[in-house]
Amino acid sequence: MCCPSATLAVWSSAWLTQRAASDDVLDALLYWTQRHRVLAADDGAAETFDLAAGQAAGPAVGSAEGVAPAQLLAALRRHGLTRAALLLPEAGDVRGLGGPGPFSRAALARGEAVVFDEVGIGLVPEQADDGSLTWTAHTAAGCGDSITSGISEVERELRDAVRSSADELDALDVARAHPGAHDSVRRRLAASPQPPWPDDMPAQALRVLQRADEVDTILAAATDDEPGGAHSASAARRRSEALRPLAAAVREARCAAVSEAVRLFAGYADRRR
């Protein structure tokens, strides 16, 4: 089902290029939780999004009341922005974060972020104990899209990663130890409905997102089942090594699908000019 940052990146880009209404963006965010707020981690982010001192959060920037996502959308429109990008960083893969700093640390801790490189701002979501979702805006100079390959290439790489990992796990005889694994994956997928996407979402992007969700569900089932039928420490290590590139391919596929959607939305906007 991907993540809140993917929802905000796609839907805000659709709205900025007039492919969706602001209410559509806000409704899409409700898939994750009924309550969202936007905070600023620093003065630069507060100024960019027109947050008064009492509406921002951070070591030197007022209280933590925040504002509704509608105000964020209005600020994005006022700045004339046209695109957002999804980042799914992890240790060893910090592409798009723009170098060390509070934003990079927050994004790495959460494993996701949305960046608006036209103004050098990144937002990191975090779920609170009360179920609300807080989007903290950071100044993020140098941030940007992490994708350099086309979506077709990334889709092919995901298929190859699945095949390679399956071959390695077969060699370890892991699957035979868990005959109910397929049923478990099907149940997980059925319990995780897809978030809504814009009507103009490209078919290939949707297909890649769906396939990435399926593979991620398999990874989640495998992780819950550690050591997964591996009969020795060395086999368990090889199993983990077999799954690691698959997780990286899932992250890459999701970012590429979002990037492709944003690119096409921008193309629609360019043709109207």
JSON list of C-alpha atoms in Angstrom, two decimals, residues 38-256:
[
{"chain": "A", "resi": 38, "resn": "VAL", "atom": "CA", "xyz": [1.95, 20.48, 9.19]},
{"chain": "A", "resi": 39, "resn": "LEU", "atom": "CA", "xyz": [4.79, 21.81, 11.35]},
{"chain": "A", "resi": 40, "resn": "ALA", "atom": "CA", "xyz": [8.02, 23.60, 10.51]},
{"chain": "A", "resi": 41, "resn": "ALA", "atom": "CA", "xyz": [11.34, 22.40, 11.90]},
{"chain": "A", "resi": 42, "resn": "ASP", "atom": "CA", "xyz": [13.18, 25.67, 11.17]},
{"chain": "A", "resi": 43, "resn": "ASP", "atom": "CA", "xyz": [12.64, 29.31, 10.29]},
{"chain": "A", "resi": 44, "resn": "GLY", "atom": "CA", "xyz": [13.22, 28.76, 6.57]},
{"chain": "A", "resi": 45, "resn": "ALA", "atom": "CA", "xyz": [10.48, 26.16, 6.31]},
{"chain": "A", "resi": 46, "resn": "ALA", "atom": "CA", "xyz": [8.17, 28.29, 8.46]},
{"chain": "A", "resi": 47, "resn": "GLU", "atom": "CA", "xyz": [8.64, 31.26, 6.14]},
{"chain": "A", "resi": 48, "resn": "THR", "atom": "CA", "xyz": [8.18, 29.18, 2.99]},
{"chain": "A", "resi": 49, "resn": "PHE", "atom": "CA", "xyz": [4.87, 27.77, 4.18]},
{"chain": "A", "resi": 50, "resn": "ASP", "atom": "CA", "xyz": [3.69, 30.96, 5.89]},
{"chain": "A", "resi": 51, "resn": "LEU", "atom": "CA", "xyz": [3.62, 29.44, 9.36]},
{"chain": "A", "resi": 52, "resn": "ALA", "atom": "CA", "xyz": [3.49, 31.98, 12.14]},
{"chain": "A", "resi": 53, "resn": "ALA", "atom": "CA", "xyz": [5.78, 31.39, 15.12]},
{"chain": "A", "resi": 54, "resn": "GLY", "atom": "CA", "xyz": [2.92, 29.92, 17.14]},
{"chain": "A", "resi": 55, "resn": "GLN", "atom": "CA", "xyz": [2.12, 27.48, 14.33]},
{"chain": "A", "resi": 56, "resn": "ALA", "atom": "CA", "xyz": [5.56, 26.01, 13.86]},
{"chain": "A", "resi": 57, "resn": "ALA", "atom": "CA", "xyz": [7.57, 23.45, 15.73]},
{"chain": "A", "resi": 58, "resn": "GLY", "atom": "CA", "xyz": [11.24, 22.93, 16.32]},
{"chain": "A", "resi": 59, "resn": "PRO", "atom": "CA", "xyz": [14.01, 23.81, 18.72]},
{"chain": "A", "resi": 60, "resn": "ALA", "atom": "CA", "xyz": [13.83, 27.53, 17.93]},
{"chain": "A", "resi": 61, "resn": "VAL", "atom": "CA", "xyz": [10.50, 27.93, 16.21]},
{"chain": "A", "resi": 62, "resn": "GLY", "atom": "CA", "xyz": [7.53, 28.25, 18.54]},
{"chain": "A", "resi": 63, "resn": "SER", "atom": "CA", "xyz": [4.93, 25.71, 19.64]},
{"chain": "A", "resi": 64, "resn": "ALA", "atom": "CA", "xyz": [3.66, 22.53, 18.02]},
{"chain": "A", "resi": 65, "resn": "GLU", "atom": "CA", "xyz": [0.08, 23.41, 17.04]},
{"chain": "A", "resi": 66, "resn": "GLY", "atom": "CA", "xyz": [0.70, 23.23, 13.30]},
{"chain": "A", "resi": 67, "resn": "VAL", "atom": "CA", "xyz": [-1.69, 23.91, 10.43]},
{"chain": "A", "resi": 68, "resn": "ALA", "atom": "CA", "xyz": [-3.97, 21.81, 8.24]},
{"chain": "A", "resi": 69, "resn": "PRO", "atom": "CA", "xyz": [-2.72, 20.35, 4.93]},
{"chain": "A", "resi": 70, "resn": "ALA", "atom": "CA", "xyz": [-4.95, 22.81, 3.05]},
{"chain": "A", "resi": 71, "resn": "GLN", "atom": "CA", "xyz": [-2.63, 25.64, 4.11]},
{"chain": "A", "resi": 72, "resn": "LEU", "atom": "CA", "xyz": [0.35, 23.66, 2.86]},
{"chain": "A", "resi": 73, "resn": "LEU", "atom": "CA", "xyz": [-1.31, 23.24, -0.55]},
{"chain": "A", "resi": 74, "resn": "ALA", "atom": "CA", "xyz": [-2.08, 26.95, -0.73]},
{"chain": "A", "resi": 75, "resn": "ALA", "atom": "CA", "xyz": [1.56, 27.79, 0.03]},
{"chain": "A", "resi": 76, "resn": "LEU", "atom": "CA", "xyz": [2.79, 25.38, -2.65]},
{"chain": "A", "resi": 77, "resn": "ARG", "atom": "CA", "xyz": [0.52, 27.05, -5.19]},
{"chain": "A", "resi": 78, "resn": "ARG", "atom": "CA", "xyz": [1.64, 30.55, -4.18]},
{"chain": "A", "resi": 79, "resn": "HIS", "atom": "CA", "xyz": [5.25, 29.56, -4.79]},
{"chain": "A", "resi": 80, "resn": "GLY", "atom": "CA", "xyz": [4.35, 28.37, -8.29]},
{"chain": "A", "resi": 81, "resn": "LEU", "atom": "CA", "xyz": [5.60, 24.84, -7.68]},
{"chain": "A", "resi": 82, "resn": "THR", "atom": "CA", "xyz": [4.94, 22.11, -10.22]},
{"chain": "A", "resi": 83, "resn": "ARG", "atom": "CA", "xyz": [6.29, 18.91, -8.73]},
{"chain": "A", "resi": 84, "resn": "ALA", "atom": "CA", "xyz": [7.13, 16.81, -5.70]},
{"chain": "A", "resi": 85, "resn": "ALA", "atom": "CA", "xyz": [9.33, 13.75, -5.34]},
{"chain": "A", "resi": 86, "resn": "LEU", "atom": "CA", "xyz": [9.17, 10.68, -3.13]},
{"chain": "A", "resi": 87, "resn": "LEU", "atom": "CA", "xyz": [12.26, 9.60, -1.22]},
{"chain": "A", "resi": 88, "resn": "LEU", "atom": "CA", "xyz": [12.55, 6.24, 0.54]},
{"chain": "A", "resi": 89, "resn": "PRO", "atom": "CA", "xyz": [16.04, 6.45, 2.05]},
{"chain": "A", "resi": 90, "resn": "GLU", "atom": "CA", "xyz": [17.83, 3.98, 4.23]},
{"chain": "A", "resi": 91, "resn": "ALA", "atom": "CA", "xyz": [21.35, 3.64, 5.57]},
{"chain": "A", "resi": 92, "resn": "GLY", "atom": "CA", "xyz": [23.65, 3.32, 2.58]},
{"chain": "A", "resi": 93, "resn": "ASP", "atom": "CA", "xyz": [21.15, 4.90, 0.17]},
{"chain": "A", "resi": 94, "resn": "VAL", "atom": "CA", "xyz": [20.65, 8.61, 0.87]},
{"chain": "A", "resi": 95, "resn": "ARG", "atom": "CA", "xyz": [20.02, 9.76, -2.70]},
{"chain": "A", "resi": 96, "resn": "GLY", "atom": "CA", "xyz": [17.94, 12.91, -2.93]},
{"chain": "A", "resi": 97, "resn": "LEU", "atom": "CA", "xyz": [18.41, 14.00, 0.68]},
{"chain": "A", "resi": 98, "resn": "GLY", "atom": "CA", "xyz": [20.82, 16.81, -0.16]},
{"chain": "A", "resi": 99, "resn": "GLY", "atom": "CA", "xyz": [23.55, 16.07, 2.36]},
{"chain": "A", "resi": 100, "resn": "PRO", "atom": "CA", "xyz": [23.75, 15.73, 6.15]},
{"chain": "A", "resi": 101, "resn": "GLY", "atom": "CA", "xyz": [21.45, 17.74, 8.39]},
{"chain": "A", "resi": 102, "resn": "PRO", "atom": "CA", "xyz": [18.18, 17.60, 10.34]},
{"chain": "A", "resi": 103, "resn": "PHE", "atom": "CA", "xyz": [16.12, 16.73, 7.26]},
{"chain": "A", "resi": 104, "resn": "SER", "atom": "CA", "xyz": [18.38, 13.84, 6.29]},
{"chain": "A", "resi": 105, "resn": "ARG", "atom": "CA", "xyz": [18.35, 12.48, 9.83]},
{"chain": "A", "resi": 106, "resn": "ALA", "atom": "CA", "xyz": [14.56, 12.71, 10.09]},
{"chain": "A", "resi": 107, "resn": "ALA", "atom": "CA", "xyz": [13.98, 11.14, 6.67]},
{"chain": "A", "resi": 108, "resn": "LEU", "atom": "CA", "xyz": [16.36, 8.28, 7.43]},
{"chain": "A", "resi": 109, "resn": "ALA", "atom": "CA", "xyz": [14.70, 7.67, 10.78]},
{"chain": "A", "resi": 110, "resn": "ARG", "atom": "CA", "xyz": [11.25, 7.44, 9.17]},
{"chain": "A", "resi": 111, "resn": "GLY", "atom": "CA", "xyz": [12.35, 5.82, 5.91]},
{"chain": "A", "resi": 112, "resn": "GLU", "atom": "CA", "xyz": [10.32, 8.22, 3.78]},
{"chain": "A", "resi": 113, "resn": "ALA", "atom": "CA", "xyz": [9.95, 11.88, 2.82]},
{"chain": "A", "resi": 114, "resn": "VAL", "atom": "CA", "xyz": [8.46, 14.22, 0.23]},
{"chain": "A", "resi": 115, "resn": "VAL", "atom": "CA", "xyz": [10.68, 16.87, -1.31]},
{"chain": "A", "resi": 116, "resn": "PHE", "atom": "CA", "xyz": [9.81, 20.03, -3.19]},
{"chain": "A", "resi": 117, "resn": "ASP", "atom": "CA", "xyz": [13.16, 20.77, -4.79]},
{"chain": "A", "resi": 118, "resn": "GLU", "atom": "CA", "xyz": [11.97, 24.00, -6.41]},
{"chain": "A", "resi": 119, "resn": "VAL", "atom": "CA", "xyz": [11.99, 25.62, -2.96]},
{"chain": "A", "resi": 120, "resn": "GLY", "atom": "CA", "xyz": [14.42, 23.28, -1.20]},
{"chain": "A", "resi": 121, "resn": "ILE", "atom": "CA", "xyz": [11.91, 21.94, 1.32]},
{"chain": "A", "resi": 122, "resn": "GLY", "atom": "CA", "xyz": [11.39, 18.38, 2.52]},
{"chain": "A", "resi": 123, "resn": "LEU", "atom": "CA", "xyz": [8.51, 17.01, 4.60]},
{"chain": "A", "resi": 124, "resn": "VAL", "atom": "CA", "xyz": [8.77, 13.96, 6.83]},
{"chain": "A", "resi": 125, "resn": "PRO", "atom": "CA", "xyz": [5.61, 12.25, 8.19]},
{"chain": "A", "resi": 126, "resn": "GLU", "atom": "CA", "xyz": [5.37, 10.71, 11.62]},
{"chain": "A", "resi": 127, "resn": "GLN", "atom": "CA", "xyz": [2.39, 8.97, 13.21]},
{"chain": "A", "resi": 128, "resn": "ALA", "atom": "CA", "xyz": [1.58, 10.07, 16.75]},
{"chain": "A", "resi": 129, "resn": "ASP", "atom": "CA", "xyz": [0.22, 7.87, 19.53]},
{"chain": "A", "resi": 130, "resn": "ASP", "atom": "CA", "xyz": [-3.24, 9.39, 19.01]},
{"chain": "A", "resi": 131, "resn": "GLY", "atom": "CA", "xyz": [-3.26, 8.23, 15.38]},
{"chain": "A", "resi": 132, "resn": "SER", "atom": "CA", "xyz": [-2.71, 11.66, 13.85]},
{"chain": "A", "resi": 133, "resn": "LEU", "atom": "CA", "xyz": [-0.04, 12.22, 11.22]},
{"chain": "A", "resi": 134, "resn": "THR", "atom": "CA", "xyz": [2.40, 15.09, 11.61]},
{"chain": "A", "resi": 135, "resn": "TRP", "atom": "CA", "xyz": [4.23, 16.42, 8.54]},
{"chain": "A", "resi": 136, "resn": "THR", "atom": "CA", "xyz": [7.37, 18.26, 9.62]},
{"chain": "A", "resi": 137, "resn": "ALA", "atom": "CA", "xyz": [8.81, 20.63, 7.03]},
{"chain": "A", "resi": 138, "resn": "HIS", "atom": "CA", "xyz": [12.58, 21.10, 6.87]},
{"chain": "A", "resi": 139, "resn": "THR", "atom": "CA", "xyz": [14.82, 23.33, 4.85]},
{"chain": "A", "resi": 140, "resn": "ALA", "atom": "CA", "xyz": [16.61, 20.81, 2.62]},
{"chain": "A", "resi": 141, "resn": "ALA", "atom": "CA", "xyz": [19.03, 22.51, 0.26]},
{"chain": "A", "resi": 142, "resn": "GLY", "atom": "CA", "xyz": [20.08, 20.20, -2.55]},
{"chain": "A", "resi": 143, "resn": "CYS", "atom": "CA", "xyz": [17.19, 17.78, -2.11]},
{"chain": "A", "resi": 144, "resn": "GLY", "atom": "CA", "xyz": [15.65, 16.27, -5.23]},
{"chain": "A", "resi": 145, "resn": "ASP", "atom": "CA", "xyz": [14.31, 13.24, -7.06]},
{"chain": "A", "resi": 146, "resn": "SER", "atom": "CA", "xyz": [16.42, 10.14, -6.41]},
{"chain": "A", "resi": 147, "resn": "ILE", "atom": "CA", "xyz": [15.43, 8.42, -9.66]},
{"chain": "A", "resi": 148, "resn": "THR", "atom": "CA", "xyz": [17.81, 8.47, -12.61]},
{"chain": "A", "resi": 149, "resn": "SER", "atom": "CA", "xyz": [16.48, 5.45, -14.54]},
{"chain": "A", "resi": 150, "resn": "GLY", "atom": "CA", "xyz": [13.27, 5.21, -16.56]},
{"chain": "A", "resi": 151, "resn": "ILE", "atom": "CA", "xyz": [10.30, 3.37, -15.15]},
{"chain": "A", "resi": 152, "resn": "SER", "atom": "CA", "xyz": [10.55, 0.55, -17.71]},
{"chain": "A", "resi": 153, "resn": "GLU", "atom": "CA", "xyz": [14.13, -0.14, -16.65]},
{"chain": "A", "resi": 154, "resn": "VAL", "atom": "CA", "xyz": [13.18, -0.06, -12.97]},
{"chain": "A", "resi": 155, "resn": "GLU", "atom": "CA", "xyz": [10.24, -2.40, -13.59]},
{"chain": "A", "resi": 156, "resn": "ARG", "atom": "CA", "xyz": [12.57, -4.84, -15.33]},
{"chain": "A", "resi": 157, "resn": "GLU", "atom": "CA", "xyz": [15.07, -4.60, -12.46]},
{"chain": "A", "resi": 158, "resn": "LEU", "atom": "CA", "xyz": [12.29, -5.44, -9.99]},
{"chain": "A", "resi": 159, "resn": "ARG", "atom": "CA", "xyz": [11.41, -8.55, -11.99]},
{"chain": "A", "resi": 160, "resn": "ASP", "atom": "CA", "xyz": [15.06, -9.55, -12.13]},
{"chain": "A", "resi": 161, "resn": "ALA", "atom": "CA", "xyz": [15.47, -9.01, -8.37]},
{"chain": "A", "resi": 162, "resn": "VAL", "atom": "CA", "xyz": [12.44, -11.21, -7.66]},
{"chain": "A", "resi": 163, "resn": "ARG", "atom": "CA", "xyz": [13.81, -13.95, -9.90]},
{"chain": "A", "resi": 164, "resn": "SER", "atom": "CA", "xyz": [17.29, -13.77, -8.44]},
{"chain": "A", "resi": 165, "resn": "SER", "atom": "CA", "xyz": [16.04, -13.82, -4.85]},
{"chain": "A", "resi": 166, "resn": "ALA", "atom": "CA", "xyz": [13.68, -16.70, -5.58]},
{"chain": "A", "resi": 167, "resn": "ASP", "atom": "CA", "xyz": [16.52, -18.74, -7.07]},
{"chain": "A", "resi": 168, "resn": "GLU", "atom": "CA", "xyz": [18.70, -18.10, -4.03]},
{"chain": "A", "resi": 169, "resn": "LEU", "atom": "CA", "xyz": [15.92, -19.01, -1.59]},
{"chain": "A", "resi": 170, "resn": "ASP", "atom": "CA", "xyz": [15.14, -22.16, -3.57]},
{"chain": "A", "resi": 171, "resn": "ALA", "atom": "CA", "xyz": [18.79, -23.14, -3.28]},
{"chain": "A", "resi": 172, "resn": "LEU", "atom": "CA", "xyz": [18.47, -22.73, 0.49]},
{"chain": "A", "resi": 173, "resn": "ASP", "atom": "CA", "xyz": [15.30, -24.89, 0.47]},
{"chain": "A", "resi": 174, "resn": "VAL", "atom": "CA", "xyz": [13.47, -22.18, 2.42]},
{"chain": "A", "resi": 175, "resn": "ALA", "atom": "CA", "xyz": [10.10, -22.35, 0.66]},
{"chain": "A", "resi": 176, "resn": "ARG", "atom": "CA", "xyz": [9.61, -26.08, 1.36]},
{"chain": "A", "resi": 177, "resn": "ALA", "atom": "CA", "xyz": [9.77, -25.40, 5.09]},
{"chain": "A", "resi": 178, "resn": "HIS", "atom": "CA", "xyz": [6.76, -23.07, 4.84]},
{"chain": "A", "resi": 179, "resn": "PRO", "atom": "CA", "xyz": [4.02, -24.58, 2.64]},
{"chain": "A", "resi": 180, "resn": "GLY", "atom": "CA", "xyz": [1.47, -22.03, 3.87]},
{"chain": "A", "resi": 181, "resn": "ALA", "atom": "CA", "xyz": [3.50, -19.00, 2.82]},
{"chain": "A", "resi": 182, "resn": "HIS", "atom": "CA", "xyz": [1.43, -18.24, -0.30]},
{"chain": "A", "resi": 183, "resn": "ASP", "atom": "CA", "xyz": [-1.82, -18.20, 1.68]},
{"chain": "A", "resi": 184, "resn": "SER", "atom": "CA", "xyz": [-0.22, -15.87, 4.23]},
{"chain": "A", "resi": 185, "resn": "VAL", "atom": "CA", "xyz": [0.81, -13.43, 1.50]},
{"chain": "A", "resi": 186, "resn": "ARG", "atom": "CA", "xyz": [-2.66, -13.48, -0.05]},
{"chain": "A", "resi": 187, "resn": "ARG", "atom": "CA", "xyz": [-4.24, -12.71, 3.31]},
{"chain": "A", "resi": 188, "resn": "ARG", "atom": "CA", "xyz": [-1.86, -9.81, 3.88]},
{"chain": "A", "resi": 189, "resn": "LEU", "atom": "CA", "xyz": [-2.61, -8.33, 0.46]},
{"chain": "A", "resi": 190, "resn": "ALA", "atom": "CA", "xyz": [-6.36, -8.65, 0.98]},
{"chain": "A", "resi": 191, "resn": "ALA", "atom": "CA", "xyz": [-6.03, -6.82, 4.31]},
{"chain": "A", "resi": 192, "resn": "SER", "atom": "CA", "xyz": [-4.09, -3.94, 2.71]},
{"chain": "A", "resi": 193, "resn": "PRO", "atom": "CA", "xyz": [-6.30, -2.15, 0.17]},
{"chain": "A", "resi": 194, "resn": "GLN", "atom": "CA", "xyz": [-4.70, 0.24, -2.29]},
{"chain": "A", "resi": 195, "resn": "PRO", "atom": "CA", "xyz": [-4.74, 3.97, -1.51]},
{"chain": "A", "resi": 196, "resn": "PRO", "atom": "CA", "xyz": [-6.58, 6.16, -4.03]},
{"chain": "A", "resi": 197, "resn": "TRP", "atom": "CA", "xyz": [-4.68, 7.61, -6.98]},
{"chain": "A", "resi": 198, "resn": "PRO", "atom": "CA", "xyz": [-5.60, 10.38, -9.47]},
{"chain": "A", "resi": 199, "resn": "ASP", "atom": "CA", "xyz": [-7.65, 9.44, -12.52]},
{"chain": "A", "resi": 200, "resn": "ASP", "atom": "CA", "xyz": [-4.72, 10.45, -14.75]},
{"chain": "A", "resi": 201, "resn": "MET", "atom": "CA", "xyz": [-2.27, 8.17, -12.94]},
{"chain": "A", "resi": 202, "resn": "PRO", "atom": "CA", "xyz": [-0.31, 6.39, -15.71]},
{"chain": "A", "resi": 203, "resn": "ALA", "atom": "CA", "xyz": [-1.11, 2.70, -16.08]},
{"chain": "A", "resi": 204, "resn": "GLN", "atom": "CA", "xyz": [2.53, 1.62, -15.91]},
{"chain": "A", "resi": 205, "resn": "ALA", "atom": "CA", "xyz": [3.06, 3.54, -12.68]},
{"chain": "A", "resi": 206, "resn": "LEU", "atom": "CA", "xyz": [0.01, 1.84, -11.16]},
{"chain": "A", "resi": 207, "resn": "ARG", "atom": "CA", "xyz": [1.24, -1.56, -12.29]},
{"chain": "A", "resi": 208, "resn": "VAL", "atom": "CA", "xyz": [4.69, -0.99, -10.81]},
{"chain": "A", "resi": 209, "resn": "LEU", "atom": "CA", "xyz": [3.21, 0.22, -7.51]},
{"chain": "A", "resi": 210, "resn": "GLN", "atom": "CA", "xyz": [0.97, -2.84, -7.32]},
{"chain": "A", "resi": 211, "resn": "ARG", "atom": "CA", "xyz": [3.84, -5.22, -8.05]},
{"chain": "A", "resi": 212, "resn": "ALA", "atom": "CA", "xyz": [6.04, -3.45, -5.51]},
{"chain": "A", "resi": 213, "resn": "ASP", "atom": "CA", "xyz": [3.29, -3.84, -2.91]},
{"chain": "A", "resi": 214, "resn": "GLU", "atom": "CA", "xyz": [3.05, -7.56, -3.66]},
{"chain": "A", "resi": 215, "resn": "VAL", "atom": "CA", "xyz": [6.80, -8.04, -3.31]},
{"chain": "A", "resi": 216, "resn": "ASP", "atom": "CA", "xyz": [6.88, -5.92, -0.15]},
{"chain": "A", "resi": 217, "resn": "THR", "atom": "CA", "xyz": [4.18, -8.13, 1.33]},
{"chain": "A", "resi": 218, "resn": "ILE", "atom": "CA", "xyz": [6.31, -11.18, 0.61]},
{"chain": "A", "resi": 219, "resn": "LEU", "atom": "CA", "xyz": [9.25, -9.46, 2.29]},
{"chain": "A", "resi": 220, "resn": "ALA", "atom": "CA", "xyz": [7.13, -8.60, 5.33]},
{"chain": "A", "resi": 221, "resn": "ALA", "atom": "CA", "xyz": [5.99, -12.21, 5.64]},
{"chain": "A", "resi": 222, "resn": "ALA", "atom": "CA", "xyz": [9.58, -13.40, 5.33]},
{"chain": "A", "resi": 223, "resn": "THR", "atom": "CA", "xyz": [10.80, -10.91, 7.92]},
{"chain": "A", "resi": 224, "resn": "ASP", "atom": "CA", "xyz": [8.11, -11.95, 10.39]},
{"chain": "A", "resi": 225, "resn": "ASP", "atom": "CA", "xyz": [9.19, -15.54, 9.88]},
{"chain": "A", "resi": 226, "resn": "GLU", "atom": "CA", "xyz": [12.93, -15.15, 10.60]},
{"chain": "A", "resi": 227, "resn": "PRO", "atom": "CA", "xyz": [15.00, -17.23, 10.12]},
{"chain": "A", "resi": 228, "resn": "GLY", "atom": "CA", "xyz": [12.50, -18.65, 7.62]},
{"chain": "A", "resi": 229, "resn": "GLY", "atom": "CA", "xyz": [13.49, -22.28, 7.38]},
{"chain": "A", "resi": 230, "resn": "ALA", "atom": "CA", "xyz": [17.20, -21.60, 7.10]},
{"chain": "A", "resi": 231, "resn": "HIS", "atom": "CA", "xyz": [18.83, -24.44, 9.03]},
{"chain": "A", "resi": 232, "resn": "SER", "atom": "CA", "xyz": [22.11, -22.80, 10.00]},
{"chain": "A", "resi": 233, "resn": "ALA", "atom": "CA", "xyz": [23.56, -19.40, 10.80]},
{"chain": "A", "resi": 234, "resn": "SER", "atom": "CA", "xyz": [25.27, -19.27, 7.42]},
{"chain": "A", "resi": 235, "resn": "ALA", "atom": "CA", "xyz": [22.04, -20.19, 5.63]},
{"chain": "A", "resi": 236, "resn": "ALA", "atom": "CA", "xyz": [20.15, -17.53, 7.57]},
{"chain": "A", "resi": 237, "resn": "ARG", "atom": "CA", "xyz": [22.77, -14.98, 6.57]},
{"chain": "A", "resi": 238, "resn": "ARG", "atom": "CA", "xyz": [22.50, -16.00, 2.90]},
{"chain": "A", "resi": 239, "resn": "ARG", "atom": "CA", "xyz": [18.73, -15.74, 3.16]},
{"chain": "A", "resi": 240, "resn": "SER", "atom": "CA", "xyz": [18.99, -12.20, 4.52]},
{"chain": "A", "resi": 241, "resn": "GLU", "atom": "CA", "xyz": [21.44, -11.30, 1.77]},
{"chain": "A", "resi": 242, "resn": "ALA", "atom": "CA", "xyz": [19.05, -12.70, -0.84]},
{"chain": "A", "resi": 243, "resn": "LEU", "atom": "CA", "xyz": [16.21, -10.52, 0.41]},
{"chain": "A", "resi": 244, "resn": "ARG", "atom": "CA", "xyz": [18.20, -7.28, 0.80]},
{"chain": "A", "resi": 245, "resn": "PRO", "atom": "CA", "xyz": [18.42, -6.41, -2.93]},
{"chain": "A", "resi": 246, "resn": "LEU", "atom": "CA", "xyz": [14.74, -7.22, -3.26]},
{"chain": "A", "resi": 247, "resn": "ALA", "atom": "CA", "xyz": [13.87, -4.62, -0.62]},
{"chain": "A", "resi": 248, "resn": "ALA", "atom": "CA", "xyz": [16.05, -2.08, -2.44]},
{"chain": "A", "resi": 249, "resn": "ALA", "atom": "CA", "xyz": [14.29, -2.89, -5.72]},
{"chain": "A", "resi": 250, "resn": "VAL", "atom": "CA", "xyz": [10.90, -2.31, -4.07]},
{"chain": "A", "resi": 251, "resn": "ARG", "atom": "CA", "xyz": [11.96, 1.14, -2.84]},
{"chain": "A", "resi": 252, "resn": "GLU", "atom": "CA", "xyz": [13.37, 2.02, -6.25]},
{"chain": "A", "resi": 253, "resn": "ALA", "atom": "CA", "xyz": [10.20, 0.84, -8.01]},
{"chain": "A", "resi": 254, "resn": "ARG", "atom": "CA", "xyz": [7.94, 2.92, -5.79]},
{"chain": "A", "resi": 255, "resn": "CYS", "atom": "CA", "xyz": [10.04, 6.05, -6.24]},
{"chain": "A", "resi": 256, "resn": "ALA", "atom": "CA", "xyz": [10.18, 5.51, -10.00]}
]
